[in-house]
Short mmCIF file of C-alpha atoms and ligand atoms in Angstrom, two decimals:
data_model
loop_
_atom_site.label_atom_id
_atom_site.label_comp_id
_atom_site.label_asym_id
_atom_site.label_seq_id
_atom_site.Cartn_x
_atom_site.Cartn_y
_atom_site.Cartn_z
CA UNK A 1037 21.38 -31.28 -72.49
CA UNK A 1038 23.40 -28.10 -72.84
CA UNK A 1039 21.76 -24.87 -71.85
CA UNK A 1040 21.73 -23.60 -75.43
CA UNK A 1041 19.86 -26.67 -76.59
CA UNK A 1042 17.31 -26.21 -73.79
CA UNK A 1043 16.82 -22.62 -74.77
CA UNK A 1044 16.22 -23.65 -78.35
CA UNK A 1045 13.26 -25.79 -77.32
CA UNK A 1046 11.61 -22.91 -75.55
CA UNK A 1047 12.50 -20.34 -78.17
CA UNK A 1048 11.36 -22.50 -81.07
CA UNK A 1049 8.65 -20.43 -82.73
CA UNK A 1050 6.47 -23.42 -83.66
CA UNK A 1051 5.97 -24.36 -80.05
CA UNK A 1052 4.75 -20.98 -78.92
CA UNK A 1053 1.06 -20.62 -78.28
CA UNK A 1054 -0.79 -18.44 -80.73
CA UNK A 1055 -0.62 -14.79 -79.90
CA UNK A 1056 2.14 -15.32 -77.35
CA UNK A 1057 4.57 -12.48 -76.92
CA UNK A 1058 8.30 -13.03 -76.90
CA UNK A 1059 8.71 -13.08 -73.18
CA UNK A 1060 10.74 -13.46 -70.07
CA UNK A 1061 12.99 -16.46 -69.85
CA UNK A 1062 12.04 -19.52 -67.81
CA UNK A 1063 14.53 -20.36 -65.07
CA UNK A 1064 17.03 -23.08 -66.00
CA UNK A 1065 14.93 -25.94 -64.53
CA UNK A 1066 12.11 -25.20 -66.97
CA UNK A 1067 14.08 -24.35 -70.09
CA UNK A 1068 13.22 -27.71 -71.65
CA UNK A 1069 9.50 -27.06 -71.34
CA UNK A 1070 7.86 -26.50 -74.71
CA UNK A 1071 6.45 -22.99 -75.11
CA UNK A 1072 2.92 -24.27 -75.58
CA UNK A 1073 3.04 -25.81 -72.10
CA UNK A 1074 4.73 -22.82 -70.52
CA UNK A 1075 1.99 -20.58 -71.91
CA UNK A 1076 -0.77 -22.86 -70.61
CA UNK A 1077 -2.03 -21.57 -67.25
CA UNK A 1078 -3.11 -24.99 -66.09
CA UNK A 1079 0.42 -26.30 -66.64
CA UNK A 1080 1.71 -23.33 -64.63
CA UNK A 1081 -0.67 -24.12 -61.77
CA UNK A 1082 0.16 -27.84 -61.80
CA UNK A 1083 3.88 -27.13 -61.75
CA UNK A 1084 3.94 -24.55 -58.97
CA UNK A 1085 6.85 -24.54 -56.58
CA UNK A 1086 5.35 -25.67 -53.30
CA UNK A 1087 8.20 -27.05 -51.22
CA UNK A 1088 11.77 -26.38 -50.32
CA UNK A 1089 13.22 -29.09 -52.45
CA UNK A 1090 11.58 -27.70 -55.59
CA UNK A 1091 12.53 -24.17 -54.64
CA UNK A 1092 16.19 -25.07 -54.26
CA UNK A 1093 16.22 -26.02 -57.93
CA UNK A 1094 15.23 -22.46 -58.84
CA UNK A 1095 17.18 -20.30 -56.40
CA UNK A 1096 20.21 -20.91 -54.27
CA UNK A 1097 19.35 -21.66 -50.65
CA UNK A 1098 21.63 -22.28 -47.70
CA UNK A 1099 20.73 -25.09 -45.30
CA UNK A 1100 19.62 -22.71 -42.55
CA UNK A 1101 17.37 -20.90 -45.04
CA UNK A 1102 15.82 -24.21 -46.01
CA UNK A 1103 15.09 -24.97 -42.36
CA UNK A 1104 13.47 -21.58 -41.88
CA UNK A 1105 11.31 -22.10 -44.94
CA UNK A 1106 10.24 -25.54 -43.76
CA UNK A 1107 9.09 -24.15 -40.42
CA UNK A 1108 7.20 -21.27 -42.07
CA UNK A 1109 5.42 -23.71 -44.32
CA UNK A 1110 3.78 -25.31 -41.31
CA UNK A 1111 1.78 -22.09 -40.89
CA UNK A 1112 1.26 -20.59 -44.33
CA UNK A 1113 1.51 -22.31 -47.67
CA UNK A 1114 4.01 -21.51 -50.35
CA UNK A 1115 3.08 -21.68 -54.01
CA UNK A 1116 4.94 -19.92 -56.80
CA UNK A 1117 4.11 -20.30 -60.47
CA UNK A 1118 7.09 -21.24 -62.65
CA UNK A 1119 6.52 -17.96 -64.51
CA UNK A 1120 6.77 -15.82 -61.37
CA UNK A 1121 9.60 -17.94 -59.94
CA UNK A 1122 11.57 -17.31 -63.12
CA UNK A 1123 11.49 -13.58 -62.39
CA UNK A 1124 13.35 -14.17 -59.12
CA UNK A 1125 17.01 -13.40 -58.88
CA UNK A 1126 18.48 -16.82 -57.96
CA UNK A 1127 21.32 -15.33 -55.95
CA UNK A 1128 19.87 -12.21 -54.36
CA UNK A 1129 17.83 -12.67 -51.19
CA UNK A 1130 16.66 -9.07 -51.50
CA UNK A 1131 15.15 -9.54 -54.95
CA UNK A 1132 11.69 -7.90 -54.78
CA UNK A 1133 10.04 -10.85 -56.51
CA UNK A 1134 11.71 -13.34 -54.23
CA UNK A 1135 10.76 -11.39 -51.11
CA UNK A 1136 7.08 -11.51 -52.10
CA UNK A 1137 7.11 -15.25 -52.81
CA UNK A 1138 9.65 -16.99 -50.58
CA UNK A 1139 9.01 -17.40 -46.84
CA UNK A 1140 11.50 -15.91 -44.41
CA UNK A 1141 12.20 -16.65 -40.77
CA UNK A 1142 10.67 -13.27 -39.84
CA UNK A 1143 7.22 -14.67 -40.57
CA UNK A 1144 7.45 -16.63 -37.36
CA UNK A 1145 7.85 -13.45 -35.29
CA UNK A 1146 4.65 -11.86 -34.12
CA UNK A 1147 4.10 -8.49 -32.49
CA UNK A 1148 1.49 -7.68 -29.81
CA UNK A 1149 -0.47 -5.34 -32.10
CA UNK A 1150 -0.94 -8.01 -34.75
CA UNK A 1151 -4.24 -9.70 -35.52
CA UNK A 1152 -5.50 -12.70 -37.43
CA UNK A 1153 -8.23 -10.62 -39.01
CA UNK A 1154 -6.49 -7.23 -39.23
CA UNK A 1155 -9.20 -5.35 -41.12
CA UNK A 1156 -12.15 -6.81 -39.21
CA UNK A 1157 -13.75 -8.72 -42.06
CA UNK A 1158 -15.43 -11.34 -39.90
CA UNK A 1159 -17.32 -8.68 -37.97
CA UNK A 1160 -18.91 -7.46 -41.21
CA UNK A 1161 -19.73 -10.85 -42.63
CA UNK A 1162 -23.50 -11.42 -42.72
CA UNK A 1163 -23.07 -14.76 -44.47
CA UNK A 1164 -20.09 -17.00 -45.09
CA UNK A 1165 -18.74 -15.54 -48.35
CA UNK A 1166 -19.82 -11.93 -48.03
CA UNK A 1167 -18.18 -8.94 -46.36
CA UNK A 1168 -20.55 -5.97 -46.25
CA UNK A 1169 -18.78 -2.99 -44.74
CA UNK A 1170 -19.78 -0.07 -46.96
CA UNK A 1171 -23.31 1.07 -47.83
CA UNK A 1172 -23.42 0.26 -51.54
CA UNK A 1173 -20.94 -2.54 -52.16
CA UNK A 1174 -19.87 -5.97 -50.95
CA UNK A 1175 -16.91 -8.28 -51.14
CA UNK A 1176 -17.92 -11.71 -52.43
CA UNK A 1177 -15.28 -14.32 -51.58
CA UNK A 1178 -15.30 -17.15 -54.10
CA UNK A 1179 -12.27 -19.18 -53.11
CA UNK A 1180 -9.31 -19.22 -50.74
CA UNK A 1181 -6.92 -20.43 -53.43
CA UNK A 1182 -4.37 -18.29 -55.22
CA UNK A 1183 -1.90 -19.20 -57.91
CA UNK A 1184 0.87 -17.58 -55.88
CA UNK A 1185 0.72 -17.02 -52.13
CA UNK A 1186 2.01 -13.54 -51.34
CA UNK A 1187 4.07 -13.47 -48.18
CA UNK A 1188 2.42 -10.15 -47.22
CA UNK A 1189 -1.18 -11.34 -47.66
CA UNK A 1190 -3.78 -9.65 -45.43
CA UNK A 1191 -6.01 -12.68 -45.55
CA UNK A 1192 -3.27 -15.10 -44.62
CA UNK A 1193 -5.49 -16.42 -41.82
CA UNK A 1194 -7.67 -18.06 -44.47
CA UNK A 1195 -5.96 -17.87 -47.84
CA UNK A 1196 -3.86 -20.89 -48.62
CA UNK A 1197 -5.38 -22.70 -45.66
CA UNK A 1198 -7.67 -25.60 -46.28
CA UNK A 1199 -8.63 -25.65 -49.93
CA UNK A 1200 -11.91 -23.87 -49.69
CA UNK A 1201 -14.07 -23.34 -52.70
CA UNK A 1202 -17.46 -22.13 -51.64
CA UNK A 1203 -20.06 -24.88 -51.30
CA UNK A 1204 -23.27 -24.67 -53.31
CA UNK A 1205 -25.29 -24.02 -50.16
CA UNK A 1206 -23.13 -21.13 -49.00
CA UNK A 1207 -23.06 -19.69 -52.53
CA UNK A 1208 -26.87 -19.74 -52.58
CA UNK A 1209 -26.94 -17.88 -49.28
CA UNK A 1210 -24.60 -15.27 -50.71
CA UNK A 1211 -26.75 -14.81 -53.82
CA UNK A 1212 -29.83 -14.53 -51.59
CA UNK A 1213 -28.13 -11.86 -49.51
CA UNK A 1214 -27.08 -9.78 -52.52
CA UNK A 1215 -30.51 -10.27 -54.11
CA UNK A 1216 -32.30 -9.11 -50.98
CA UNK A 1217 -30.13 -6.03 -50.42
CA UNK A 1218 -31.14 -3.64 -53.15
CA UNK A 1219 -28.65 -1.06 -51.93
CA UNK A 1220 -25.79 -3.20 -53.25
CA UNK A 1221 -24.81 -1.71 -56.59
CA UNK A 1222 -21.21 -2.94 -56.75
CA UNK A 1223 -20.11 -6.54 -56.16
CA UNK A 1224 -16.43 -7.22 -55.80
CA UNK A 1225 -15.48 -10.80 -56.61
CA UNK A 1226 -12.55 -11.62 -54.39
CA UNK A 1227 -10.72 -14.41 -52.64
CA UNK A 1228 -8.15 -15.86 -52.73
CA UNK A 1229 -8.06 -15.29 -56.42
CA UNK A 1230 -11.40 -15.58 -58.26
CA UNK A 1231 -9.56 -16.25 -61.51
CA UNK A 1232 -8.50 -19.62 -60.10
CA UNK A 1233 -12.04 -20.70 -60.99
CA UNK A 1234 -12.73 -22.07 -64.44
CA UNK A 1235 -14.26 -19.76 -67.04
CA UNK A 1236 -17.52 -21.75 -66.86
CA UNK A 1237 -17.79 -21.51 -63.08
CA UNK A 1238 -16.98 -17.82 -63.12
CA UNK A 1239 -19.51 -17.19 -65.87
CA UNK A 1240 -22.24 -18.97 -63.93
CA UNK A 1241 -21.58 -16.67 -60.95
CA UNK A 1242 -21.47 -13.50 -63.03
CA UNK A 1243 -24.67 -14.52 -64.83
CA UNK A 1244 -26.47 -14.91 -61.52
CA UNK A 1245 -25.38 -11.42 -60.48
CA UNK A 1246 -26.40 -9.96 -63.81
CA UNK A 1247 -29.93 -11.22 -63.19
CA UNK A 1248 -30.12 -8.72 -60.33
CA UNK A 1249 -30.86 -5.31 -61.83
CA UNK A 1250 -29.65 -3.42 -58.74
CA UNK A 1251 -26.13 -4.85 -59.18
CA UNK A 1252 -24.71 -2.25 -61.54
CA UNK A 1253 -21.02 -2.98 -61.46
CA UNK A 1254 -19.11 -6.24 -61.08
CA UNK A 1255 -15.48 -5.95 -60.06
CA UNK A 1256 -12.88 -8.69 -59.98
CA UNK A 1257 -9.88 -8.46 -57.65
CA UNK A 1258 -7.11 -10.67 -58.99
CA UNK A 1259 -3.34 -10.99 -58.94
CA UNK A 1260 -3.36 -13.29 -61.95
CA UNK A 1261 -2.09 -10.69 -64.47
CA UNK A 1262 1.04 -10.36 -62.30
CA UNK A 1263 1.75 -13.92 -61.19
CA UNK A 1264 0.01 -16.05 -63.82
CA UNK A 1265 -0.53 -13.83 -66.88
CA UNK A 1266 -1.28 -16.88 -69.06
CA UNK A 1267 -4.62 -17.14 -67.28
CA UNK A 1268 -5.78 -14.09 -69.23
CA UNK A 1269 -6.89 -15.83 -72.40
CA UNK A 1270 -8.97 -14.72 -75.35
CA UNK A 1271 -11.78 -17.00 -74.10
CA UNK A 1272 -11.75 -15.45 -70.63
CA UNK A 1273 -11.91 -11.83 -71.76
CA UNK A 1274 -14.42 -12.79 -74.47
CA UNK A 1275 -16.66 -14.22 -71.75
CA UNK A 1276 -16.22 -11.26 -69.37
CA UNK A 1277 -16.97 -8.60 -71.96
CA UNK A 1278 -20.49 -10.00 -72.39
CA UNK A 1279 -21.32 -8.84 -68.86
CA UNK A 1280 -20.21 -5.22 -68.85
CA UNK A 1281 -19.69 -3.08 -66.85
CA UNK A 1282 -16.90 -5.30 -65.49
CA UNK A 1283 -13.89 -3.71 -63.78
CA UNK A 1284 -10.69 -5.46 -62.74
CA UNK A 1285 -8.30 -4.49 -59.99
CA UNK A 1286 -4.93 -6.17 -59.91
CA UNK A 1287 -1.90 -6.09 -57.63
CA UNK A 1288 1.51 -5.06 -58.98
CA UNK A 1289 4.05 -4.06 -56.33
CA UNK A 1290 7.28 -3.60 -58.23
CA UNK A 1291 8.35 -2.51 -61.73
CA UNK A 1292 10.15 -5.83 -62.19
CA UNK A 1293 6.69 -7.44 -62.40
CA UNK A 1294 5.91 -5.49 -65.55
CA UNK A 1295 7.11 -7.98 -68.16
CA UNK A 1296 6.08 -8.66 -71.76
CA UNK A 1297 3.69 -11.33 -70.42
CA UNK A 1298 2.01 -9.23 -67.74
CA UNK A 1299 1.82 -6.28 -70.15
CA UNK A 1300 0.11 -8.50 -72.71
CA UNK A 1301 -2.38 -9.75 -70.12
CA UNK A 1302 -3.31 -6.18 -69.15
CA UNK A 1303 -3.54 -5.18 -72.79
CA UNK A 1304 -6.01 -8.00 -73.47
CA UNK A 1305 -8.13 -6.96 -70.50
CA UNK A 1306 -8.10 -3.31 -71.51
CA UNK A 1307 -8.89 -4.19 -75.14
CA UNK A 1308 -11.98 -6.02 -73.90
CA UNK A 1309 -13.17 -2.67 -72.53
CA UNK A 1310 -12.49 -3.60 -68.91
CA UNK A 1311 -11.02 -0.70 -66.95
CA UNK A 1312 -8.00 -1.85 -64.95
CA UNK A 1313 -6.90 -0.53 -61.58
CA UNK A 1314 -3.99 -1.48 -59.39
CA UNK A 1315 -3.73 -1.91 -55.64
CA UNK A 1316 -0.17 -1.97 -54.33
CA UNK A 1317 0.98 -2.60 -50.81
CA UNK A 1318 3.80 -0.51 -49.41
CA UNK A 1319 6.41 -3.10 -48.47
CA UNK A 1320 9.70 -2.48 -46.71
CA UNK A 1321 12.67 -3.55 -48.80
CA UNK A 1322 10.48 -4.06 -51.86
CA UNK A 1323 8.97 -0.73 -52.87
CA UNK A 1324 9.42 1.79 -50.05
CA UNK A 1325 11.35 4.11 -52.29
CA UNK A 1326 10.01 7.08 -54.26
CA UNK A 1327 12.04 6.17 -57.36
CA UNK A 1328 10.74 2.58 -57.39
CA UNK A 1329 7.14 3.69 -56.84
CA UNK A 1330 7.31 6.37 -59.54
CA UNK A 1331 8.70 3.84 -61.98
CA UNK A 1332 6.01 1.33 -61.02
CA UNK A 1333 3.13 3.81 -61.32
CA UNK A 1334 4.24 5.39 -64.61
CA UNK A 1335 4.89 1.97 -66.16
CA UNK A 1336 1.44 0.83 -65.06
CA UNK A 1337 -0.14 3.78 -66.86
CA UNK A 1338 1.83 2.80 -69.96
CA UNK A 1339 0.17 -0.62 -69.91
CA UNK A 1340 -3.22 1.07 -69.29
CA UNK A 1341 -3.49 0.17 -65.62
CA UNK A 1342 -4.55 3.05 -63.37
CA UNK A 1343 -2.88 3.06 -59.94
CA UNK A 1344 -5.83 3.04 -57.53
CA UNK A 1345 -4.67 2.43 -53.97
CA UNK A 1346 -1.36 2.19 -52.21
CA UNK A 1347 -2.00 0.37 -48.94
CA UNK A 1348 -0.16 0.84 -45.73
CA UNK A 1349 0.88 -2.74 -44.88
CA UNK A 1350 -1.67 -3.98 -42.38
CA UNK A 1351 -1.16 -5.68 -39.06
CA UNK A 1352 -1.73 -9.28 -40.09
CA UNK A 1353 0.32 -11.74 -38.03
CA UNK A 1354 3.85 -12.44 -39.16
CA UNK A 1355 4.34 -9.66 -41.68
CA UNK A 1356 5.98 -7.11 -39.38
CA UNK A 1357 9.19 -7.27 -41.40
CA UNK A 1358 7.32 -5.69 -44.35
CA UNK A 1359 5.82 -2.79 -42.41
CA UNK A 1360 6.98 0.81 -42.69
CA UNK A 1361 5.96 3.66 -40.36
CA UNK A 1362 2.91 5.62 -41.58
CA UNK A 1363 5.05 8.78 -41.74
CA UNK A 1364 7.24 7.13 -44.35
CA UNK A 1365 4.27 6.41 -46.62
CA UNK A 1366 3.11 10.03 -46.32
CA UNK A 1367 6.58 11.30 -47.19
CA UNK A 1368 6.75 8.96 -50.19
CA UNK A 1369 3.40 10.27 -51.44
CA UNK A 1370 4.71 13.82 -51.08
CA UNK A 1371 7.64 12.87 -53.30
CA UNK A 1372 5.29 11.44 -55.94
CA UNK A 1373 2.27 13.76 -56.22
CA UNK A 1374 3.04 16.53 -58.73
CA UNK A 1375 6.19 14.87 -60.03
CA UNK A 1376 4.36 12.35 -62.24
CA UNK A 1377 0.99 12.49 -64.03
CA UNK A 1378 -1.97 12.69 -61.72
CA UNK A 1379 -3.25 9.53 -63.44
CA UNK A 1380 -0.27 7.64 -62.10
CA UNK A 1381 -0.79 8.64 -58.48
CA UNK A 1382 -2.80 6.25 -56.28
CA UNK A 1383 -4.51 7.15 -53.04
CA UNK A 1384 -2.49 6.13 -50.00
CA UNK A 1385 -4.80 4.37 -47.53
CA UNK A 1386 -4.77 2.60 -44.21
CA UNK A 1387 -7.35 -0.15 -43.98
CA UNK A 1388 -8.34 0.76 -40.45
CA UNK A 1389 -7.53 -2.05 -37.98
CA UNK A 1390 -10.59 -3.73 -36.56
CA UNK A 1391 -12.90 -2.83 -39.44
CA UNK A 1392 -12.94 0.93 -39.97
CA UNK A 1393 -12.45 0.56 -43.71
CA UNK A 1394 -10.03 2.19 -46.12
CA UNK A 1395 -9.03 5.60 -44.92
CA UNK A 1396 -7.03 8.00 -47.11
CA UNK A 1397 -3.89 9.43 -45.57
CA UNK A 1398 -2.48 12.41 -47.40
CA UNK A 1399 0.45 14.73 -47.03
CA UNK A 1400 -0.95 18.06 -45.82
CA UNK A 1401 -1.29 20.69 -48.55
CA UNK A 1402 -3.57 22.97 -46.58
CA UNK A 1403 -1.55 25.34 -44.40
CA UNK A 1404 -4.48 27.25 -42.92
CA UNK A 1405 -8.15 27.83 -43.56
CA UNK A 1406 -10.47 30.55 -42.30
CA UNK A 1407 -13.57 32.37 -43.49
CA UNK A 1408 -11.60 34.60 -45.84
CA UNK A 1409 -8.94 32.42 -47.30
CA UNK A 1410 -7.17 29.13 -47.67
CA UNK A 1411 -3.40 29.08 -47.56
CA UNK A 1412 -2.05 26.12 -49.50
CA UNK A 1413 1.32 24.62 -50.24
CA UNK A 1414 2.01 23.19 -53.70
CA UNK A 1415 4.01 20.05 -54.42
CA UNK A 1416 7.25 22.04 -54.27
CA UNK A 1417 6.35 23.36 -50.83
CA UNK A 1418 5.66 26.93 -52.05
CA UNK A 1419 2.76 28.76 -50.39
CA UNK A 1420 -0.22 30.27 -52.22
CA UNK A 1421 -3.38 31.96 -51.01
CA UNK A 1422 -6.85 31.29 -52.32
CA UNK A 1423 -9.29 34.02 -51.33
CA UNK A 1424 -12.84 32.88 -50.52
CA UNK A 1425 -15.80 34.56 -52.26
CA UNK A 1426 -17.03 37.65 -50.38
CA UNK A 1427 -19.99 37.46 -48.00
CA UNK A 1428 -20.08 33.69 -47.71
CA UNK A 1429 -20.27 31.71 -44.56
CA UNK A 1430 -18.12 28.70 -43.89
CA UNK A 1431 -19.59 25.60 -45.44
CA UNK A 1432 -21.02 23.11 -42.99
CA UNK A 1433 -21.71 19.56 -43.97
CA UNK A 1434 -25.35 18.62 -43.53
C1 PLP B 353 -11.92 -2.68 -50.22
C2 PLP B 353 -13.25 -3.10 -49.95
C3 PLP B 353 -14.30 -2.70 -50.78
C4 PLP B 353 -14.10 -1.82 -51.98
O1 PLP B 353 -13.72 -0.53 -51.60
P1 PLP B 353 -13.50 0.61 -52.68
O2 PLP B 353 -12.94 1.74 -51.89
O3 PLP B 353 -14.81 0.90 -53.29
O4 PLP B 353 -12.54 0.07 -53.68
C5 PLP B 353 -15.57 -3.13 -50.47
N1 PLP B 353 -15.80 -3.90 -49.39
C6 PLP B 353 -14.81 -4.28 -48.56
C7 PLP B 353 -15.15 -5.11 -47.38
C8 PLP B 353 -13.51 -3.90 -48.81
O5 PLP B 353 -12.52 -4.29 -48.00
S1 SF4 B 354 -3.16 -12.88 -54.43
FE1 SF4 B 354 -4.20 -11.65 -52.88
S2 SF4 B 354 -5.38 -13.11 -51.64
FE2 SF4 B 354 -3.85 -14.28 -52.80
S3 SF4 B 354 -2.09 -14.44 -51.45
FE3 SF4 B 354 -1.75 -12.64 -52.72
S4 SF4 B 354 -2.56 -10.93 -51.51
FE4 SF4 B 354 -3.41 -12.84 -50.63
#
């Protein structure tokens, strides 16, 4: 079949699922796929690229690259949805989409500082699926599956490993824990990707949490809007909106990920009254550039996603090639704050190794502080003085 004929099948209006937006183009291998299948998230999951042979039909790979990928796959799974794979540049190894999805030989290098559990989650895990690090909120891990396995994943020690979906017994223990700890007012459904669960399964979990009056907010952490936007269906958001307040945090890292499809997914979430935040990871060669980050953050605001955190890449094993020095992240933040809307500026954090939690790292705007005055520097580096009220003593935290 000629390429034009293949394109016709996909572009044929009648085959497009209802409400679908004219979108990004499937890579050549999938051009014959009818639009209604392409737009079906289960088809996308079933047809993920999971081995080298499949990958070489999407992007060009040299033999040595194939060998490297094969050896990486012994340690950490690969899975790329056809949708996300189609955003990859088939010829450019440095494509930011490709770098997030395709293993590289560098994953086999480890550095002495690196850890399996870089942010100390196991230490704070009172029961199998719960991480309780902060006073008023917990992480509730529902699955280790994701639709796409990010090469930079913090939880690579578990995610994409054996196909874990929490057993009934361990789920009951988790519900018991949350039920017994009345100080928990915010439950963060996490994984893996919780939106890999069916709507019915997810609803049964959310319903259980909603029976606990002390659980005020339910948050979902998911990369689905970015890597599998078809998962955001009318049925899903219709179900979620019954259990407000629901918040969603997603994970865009590069402006190239903001496509008609991912924009539509975020629009549907926002229209259901679910506030959307974004957690990016600072990744060398992908987004460690002020121009790229400013474009990413302002485009996110345009699709009603509020940049929430920018993470310093953590010290998980085998992701050293993505790490930048902390000083670079601080300098990037200095080049962003003030230059774009405050709404578009996330908080730069280090998730403290060993379990200290998320710690904000800011460029310094305070030049000096004494009883009488604070000398500050604005975003352009110009100094200003704020004079303290007369006859006050320095504030001391109680
Ligand atoms: C990130 C995280 C949270 C949520 O932190 P926020 O700063 O409220 O977004 C909660 N628990 C754990 C264990 C976390 O890692
Ligand atoms: S979606 Fe999240 S949990 Fe899954 S591989 Fe990516 S970073 Fe890891």
